[in-house]
Amino acid sequence: MIIKSIPQKKVNYKHLIPYVLTEDGKASEFGSFAIFHNLYGVDTESVVKQFEENAKGIKHYAKIRGYHEIISWNPVDEKHLSDEVLRLFAEKYIELRGKNALCIAKPHFSTDHPHIHLIFSAMDFEGRKSMRADNKIFYGVRREMEEFQKTHFP
């Protein structure tokens, strides 16, 4: 399992959120779920609006407007993955990384390797606290995810 975080300085939520939710228009046997965490609507337009409203609370000197994060697995692991397993990984990651952030998560199988896209807001859902994770915090999240994988899916 590899976890990658891509801070978004000039994020275009009108492009990024539909991309994540539709898997670039490709269907697959997996990917039948999407997680809408701390969001009050599940339609794309409503989700985009909420992320954009959240970003308005960011201080003018702060450069990061959101986070695009990806959890991916080696293609040989695909046989061990199901929607249920992927959902558990996504929910655990959201709990560790940003339980107070706005977040959407959806698995994709449009490449050689299965992966989950997650979009986190840069501020918590109340617009008061930054969701920035420095290297030490992010390392801790990755370690906890590795332990979760070893414990639940050896």
PDB file of C-alpha atoms in Angstrom:
ATOM      1  CA  MET A   1       0.000   0.000   0.000  1.00  0.00           C
ATOM      2  CA  ILE A   2       1.251   3.449  -0.937  1.00  0.00           C
ATOM      3  CA  ILE A   3      -0.264   6.688   0.342  1.00  0.00           C
ATOM      4  CA  LYS A   4       0.387   9.911  -1.525  1.00  0.00           C
ATOM      5  CA  SER A   5      -0.744  13.427  -0.627  1.00  0.00           C
ATOM      6  CA  ILE A   6      -0.879  16.173  -3.233  1.00  0.00           C
ATOM      7  CA  PRO A   7      -1.478  19.617  -1.698  1.00  0.00           C
ATOM      8  CA  GLN A   8      -3.628  21.719  -4.016  1.00  0.00           C
ATOM      9  CA  LYS A   9      -2.608  25.380  -4.308  1.00  0.00           C
ATOM     10  CA  LYS A  10      -4.948  26.302  -7.140  1.00  0.00           C
ATOM     11  CA  VAL A  11      -7.534  23.577  -6.956  1.00  0.00           C
ATOM     12  CA  ASN A  12     -10.415  23.562  -9.419  1.00  0.00           C
ATOM     13  CA  TYR A  13     -13.085  21.657  -7.501  1.00  0.00           C
ATOM     14  CA  LYS A  14     -15.427  21.845 -10.516  1.00  0.00           C
ATOM     15  CA  HIS A  15     -12.965  19.578 -12.342  1.00  0.00           C
ATOM     16  CA  LEU A  16     -11.401  17.512  -9.555  1.00  0.00           C
ATOM     17  CA  ILE A  17     -14.557  16.371  -7.743  1.00  0.00           C
ATOM     18  CA  PRO A  18     -16.372  15.093 -10.875  1.00  0.00           C
ATOM     19  CA  TYR A  19     -13.162  13.308 -11.942  1.00  0.00           C
ATOM     20  CA  VAL A  20     -12.972  11.504  -8.608  1.00  0.00           C
ATOM     21  CA  LEU A  21     -16.670  10.658  -8.486  1.00  0.00           C
ATOM     22  CA  THR A  22     -16.950   9.321 -12.049  1.00  0.00           C
ATOM     23  CA  GLU A  23     -13.590   7.531 -12.344  1.00  0.00           C
ATOM     24  CA  ASP A  24     -12.960   9.438 -15.543  1.00  0.00           C
ATOM     25  CA  GLY A  25     -16.124   7.953 -17.043  1.00  0.00           C
ATOM     26  CA  LYS A  26     -14.882   4.363 -16.847  1.00  0.00           C
ATOM     27  CA  ALA A  27     -16.980   1.618 -15.297  1.00  0.00           C
ATOM     28  CA  SER A  28     -15.538  -1.228 -13.283  1.00  0.00           C
ATOM     29  CA  GLU A  29     -16.689  -4.206 -11.292  1.00  0.00           C
ATOM     30  CA  PHE A  30     -15.594  -2.316  -8.155  1.00  0.00           C
ATOM     31  CA  GLY A  31     -16.075   1.284  -7.214  1.00  0.00           C
ATOM     32  CA  SER A  32     -19.748   1.062  -6.474  1.00  0.00           C
ATOM     33  CA  PHE A  33     -19.461   3.324  -3.449  1.00  0.00           C
ATOM     34  CA  ALA A  34     -18.486   6.883  -2.696  1.00  0.00           C
ATOM     35  CA  ILE A  35     -18.004   8.386   0.747  1.00  0.00           C
ATOM     36  CA  PHE A  36     -19.266  11.902   1.462  1.00  0.00           C
ATOM     37  CA  HIS A  37     -17.809  12.805   4.854  1.00  0.00           C
ATOM     38  CA  ASN A  38     -19.118  15.909   6.695  1.00  0.00           C
ATOM     39  CA  LEU A  39     -21.063  16.912   3.586  1.00  0.00           C
ATOM     40  CA  TYR A  40     -24.796  17.578   3.580  1.00  0.00           C
ATOM     41  CA  GLY A  41     -25.413  16.787  -0.090  1.00  0.00           C
ATOM     42  CA  VAL A  42     -24.175  14.062  -2.391  1.00  0.00           C
ATOM     43  CA  ASP A  43     -24.815  15.644  -5.780  1.00  0.00           C
ATOM     44  CA  THR A  44     -21.679  16.932  -7.493  1.00  0.00           C
ATOM     45  CA  GLU A  45     -22.823  20.556  -7.648  1.00  0.00           C
ATOM     46  CA  SER A  46     -23.603  20.663  -3.920  1.00  0.00           C
ATOM     47  CA  VAL A  47     -20.280  19.028  -3.007  1.00  0.00           C
ATOM     48  CA  VAL A  48     -18.313  21.457  -5.188  1.00  0.00           C
ATOM     49  CA  LYS A  49     -20.129  24.401  -3.605  1.00  0.00           C
ATOM     50  CA  GLN A  50     -19.359  23.172  -0.072  1.00  0.00           C
ATOM     51  CA  PHE A  51     -15.649  22.718  -0.824  1.00  0.00           C
ATOM     52  CA  GLU A  52     -15.498  26.169  -2.428  1.00  0.00           C
ATOM     53  CA  GLU A  53     -17.280  27.762   0.554  1.00  0.00           C
ATOM     54  CA  ASN A  54     -14.868  26.034   2.930  1.00  0.00           C
ATOM     55  CA  ALA A  55     -11.887  27.379   0.968  1.00  0.00           C
ATOM     56  CA  LYS A  56     -13.145  30.958   1.439  1.00  0.00           C
ATOM     57  CA  GLY A  57     -12.253  30.658   5.121  1.00  0.00           C
ATOM     58  CA  ILE A  58      -8.576  30.116   4.356  1.00  0.00           C
ATOM     59  CA  LYS A  59      -6.286  32.972   5.299  1.00  0.00           C
ATOM     60  CA  HIS A  60      -5.004  34.946   2.326  1.00  0.00           C
ATOM     61  CA  TYR A  61      -1.393  33.969   3.079  1.00  0.00           C
ATOM     62  CA  ALA A  62      -2.134  30.244   3.218  1.00  0.00           C
ATOM     63  CA  LYS A  63      -1.255  28.654  -0.100  1.00  0.00           C
ATOM     64  CA  ILE A  64      -3.001  25.277   0.190  1.00  0.00           C
ATOM     65  CA  ARG A  65      -6.676  25.155  -0.783  1.00  0.00           C
ATOM     66  CA  GLY A  66      -7.219  21.393  -0.408  1.00  0.00           C
ATOM     67  CA  TYR A  67      -5.609  17.975  -0.535  1.00  0.00           C
ATOM     68  CA  HIS A  68      -5.884  15.253  -3.171  1.00  0.00           C
ATOM     69  CA  GLU A  69      -4.725  12.032  -1.583  1.00  0.00           C
ATOM     70  CA  ILE A  70      -4.412   8.569  -3.076  1.00  0.00           C
ATOM     71  CA  ILE A  71      -4.144   5.165  -1.443  1.00  0.00           C
ATOM     72  CA  SER A  72      -2.948   2.576  -3.950  1.00  0.00           C
ATOM     73  CA  TRP A  73      -2.088  -1.102  -4.031  1.00  0.00           C
ATOM     74  CA  ASN A  74       0.061  -3.321  -6.175  1.00  0.00           C
ATOM     75  CA  PRO A  75      -1.897  -5.047  -8.991  1.00  0.00           C
ATOM     76  CA  VAL A  76      -1.204  -8.467  -7.397  1.00  0.00           C
ATOM     77  CA  ASP A  77      -3.233  -7.337  -4.351  1.00  0.00           C
ATOM     78  CA  GLU A  78      -6.361  -6.735  -6.421  1.00  0.00           C
ATOM     79  CA  LYS A  79      -7.654 -10.247  -5.778  1.00  0.00           C
ATOM     80  CA  HIS A  80      -7.801  -9.434  -2.047  1.00  0.00           C
ATOM     81  CA  LEU A  81      -9.704  -6.187  -2.509  1.00  0.00           C
ATOM     82  CA  SER A  82     -13.460  -5.741  -2.603  1.00  0.00           C
ATOM     83  CA  ASP A  83     -15.773  -2.771  -2.181  1.00  0.00           C
ATOM     84  CA  GLU A  84     -16.127  -3.684   1.495  1.00  0.00           C
ATOM     85  CA  VAL A  85     -12.354  -3.823   2.061  1.00  0.00           C
ATOM     86  CA  LEU A  86     -11.765  -0.590   0.147  1.00  0.00           C
ATOM     87  CA  ARG A  87     -14.511   1.154   2.107  1.00  0.00           C
ATOM     88  CA  LEU A  88     -12.908   0.050   5.386  1.00  0.00           C
ATOM     89  CA  PHE A  89      -9.534   1.429   4.253  1.00  0.00           C
ATOM     90  CA  ALA A  90     -11.098   4.719   3.158  1.00  0.00           C
ATOM     91  CA  GLU A  91     -13.070   5.129   6.383  1.00  0.00           C
ATOM     92  CA  LYS A  92     -10.026   4.367   8.535  1.00  0.00           C
ATOM     93  CA  TYR A  93      -7.888   6.821   6.565  1.00  0.00           C
ATOM     94  CA  ILE A  94     -10.506   9.571   6.889  1.00  0.00           C
ATOM     95  CA  GLU A  95     -10.702   8.928  10.632  1.00  0.00           C
ATOM     96  CA  LEU A  96      -6.917   9.234  10.985  1.00  0.00           C
ATOM     97  CA  ARG A  97      -6.214  12.004   8.475  1.00  0.00           C
ATOM     98  CA  GLY A  98      -9.147  14.368   8.690  1.00  0.00           C
ATOM     99  CA  LYS A  99     -12.250  13.337  10.593  1.00  0.00           C
ATOM    100  CA  ASN A 100     -13.247  17.004  10.913  1.00  0.00           C
ATOM    101  CA  ALA A 101     -12.547  17.881   7.269  1.00  0.00           C
ATOM    102  CA  LEU A 102     -14.884  17.817   4.318  1.00  0.00           C
ATOM    103  CA  CYS A 103     -13.952  14.713   2.349  1.00  0.00           C
ATOM    104  CA  ILE A 104     -15.037  12.616  -0.587  1.00  0.00           C
ATOM    105  CA  ALA A 105     -13.548   9.217  -1.346  1.00  0.00           C
ATOM    106  CA  LYS A 106     -14.034   6.829  -4.247  1.00  0.00           C
ATOM    107  CA  PRO A 107     -12.117   3.797  -5.486  1.00  0.00           C
ATOM    108  CA  HIS A 108     -10.790   3.696  -9.052  1.00  0.00           C
ATOM    109  CA  PHE A 109      -9.710   0.733 -11.135  1.00  0.00           C
ATOM    110  CA  SER A 110      -8.965   2.630 -14.337  1.00  0.00           C
ATOM    111  CA  THR A 111      -5.216   1.951 -14.177  1.00  0.00           C
ATOM    112  CA  ASP A 112      -3.027  -1.102 -13.611  1.00  0.00           C
ATOM    113  CA  HIS A 113      -3.337  -0.734  -9.870  1.00  0.00           C
ATOM    114  CA  PRO A 114      -6.409  -0.332  -7.664  1.00  0.00           C
ATOM    115  CA  HIS A 115      -6.516   2.950  -5.763  1.00  0.00           C
ATOM    116  CA  ILE A 116      -8.783   5.230  -3.755  1.00  0.00           C
ATOM    117  CA  HIS A 117      -8.963   8.951  -4.450  1.00  0.00           C
ATOM    118  CA  LEU A 118      -9.696  11.191  -1.474  1.00  0.00           C
ATOM    119  CA  ILE A 119     -10.273  14.945  -1.556  1.00  0.00           C
ATOM    120  CA  PHE A 120      -9.900  16.743   1.779  1.00  0.00           C
ATOM    121  CA  SER A 121     -10.747  20.359   2.489  1.00  0.00           C
ATOM    122  CA  ALA A 122      -7.900  22.526   3.768  1.00  0.00           C
ATOM    123  CA  MET A 123      -9.987  23.645   6.750  1.00  0.00           C
ATOM    124  CA  ASP A 124     -12.195  21.676   9.134  1.00  0.00           C
ATOM    125  CA  PHE A 125     -15.911  21.620   8.396  1.00  0.00           C
ATOM    126  CA  GLU A 126     -16.462  24.621  10.694  1.00  0.00           C
ATOM    127  CA  GLY A 127     -13.811  26.593   8.795  1.00  0.00           C
ATOM    128  CA  ARG A 128     -11.743  27.265  11.903  1.00  0.00           C
ATOM    129  CA  LYS A 129      -8.787  24.874  11.937  1.00  0.00           C
ATOM    130  CA  SER A 130      -6.290  23.982   9.237  1.00  0.00           C
ATOM    131  CA  MET A 131      -6.205  20.319   8.158  1.00  0.00           C
ATOM    132  CA  ARG A 132      -2.503  20.563   7.276  1.00  0.00           C
ATOM    133  CA  ALA A 133      -0.482  17.501   8.255  1.00  0.00           C
ATOM    134  CA  ASP A 134       3.250  18.082   8.577  1.00  0.00           C
ATOM    135  CA  ASN A 135       5.673  15.285   7.729  1.00  0.00           C
ATOM    136  CA  LYS A 136       5.624  13.888  11.274  1.00  0.00           C
ATOM    137  CA  ILE A 137       1.816  13.705  11.405  1.00  0.00           C
ATOM    138  CA  PHE A 138       1.571  12.279   7.876  1.00  0.00           C
ATOM    139  CA  TYR A 139       4.207   9.660   8.723  1.00  0.00           C
ATOM    140  CA  GLY A 140       2.146   8.662  11.780  1.00  0.00           C
ATOM    141  CA  VAL A 141      -0.998   8.311   9.661  1.00  0.00           C
ATOM    142  CA  ARG A 142       0.867   6.119   7.145  1.00  0.00           C
ATOM    143  CA  ARG A 143       2.255   3.923   9.960  1.00  0.00           C
ATOM    144  CA  GLU A 144      -1.203   3.490  11.482  1.00  0.00           C
ATOM    145  CA  MET A 145      -2.622   2.550   8.079  1.00  0.00           C
ATOM    146  CA  GLU A 146       0.143  -0.045   7.632  1.00  0.00           C
ATOM    147  CA  GLU A 147      -0.712  -1.504  11.060  1.00  0.00           C
ATOM    148  CA  PHE A 148      -4.409  -1.502  10.138  1.00  0.00           C
ATOM    149  CA  GLN A 149      -3.603  -3.449   6.973  1.00  0.00           C
ATOM    150  CA  LYS A 150      -1.395  -5.954   8.819  1.00  0.00           C
ATOM    151  CA  THR A 151      -3.950  -6.478  11.592  1.00  0.00           C
ATOM    152  CA  HIS A 152      -7.122  -6.745   9.511  1.00  0.00           C
ATOM    153  CA  PHE A 153      -5.835  -7.949   6.138  1.00  0.00           C
ATOM    154  CA  PRO A 154      -2.564  -9.895   6.655  1.00  0.00           C
TER     155      PRO A 154
END
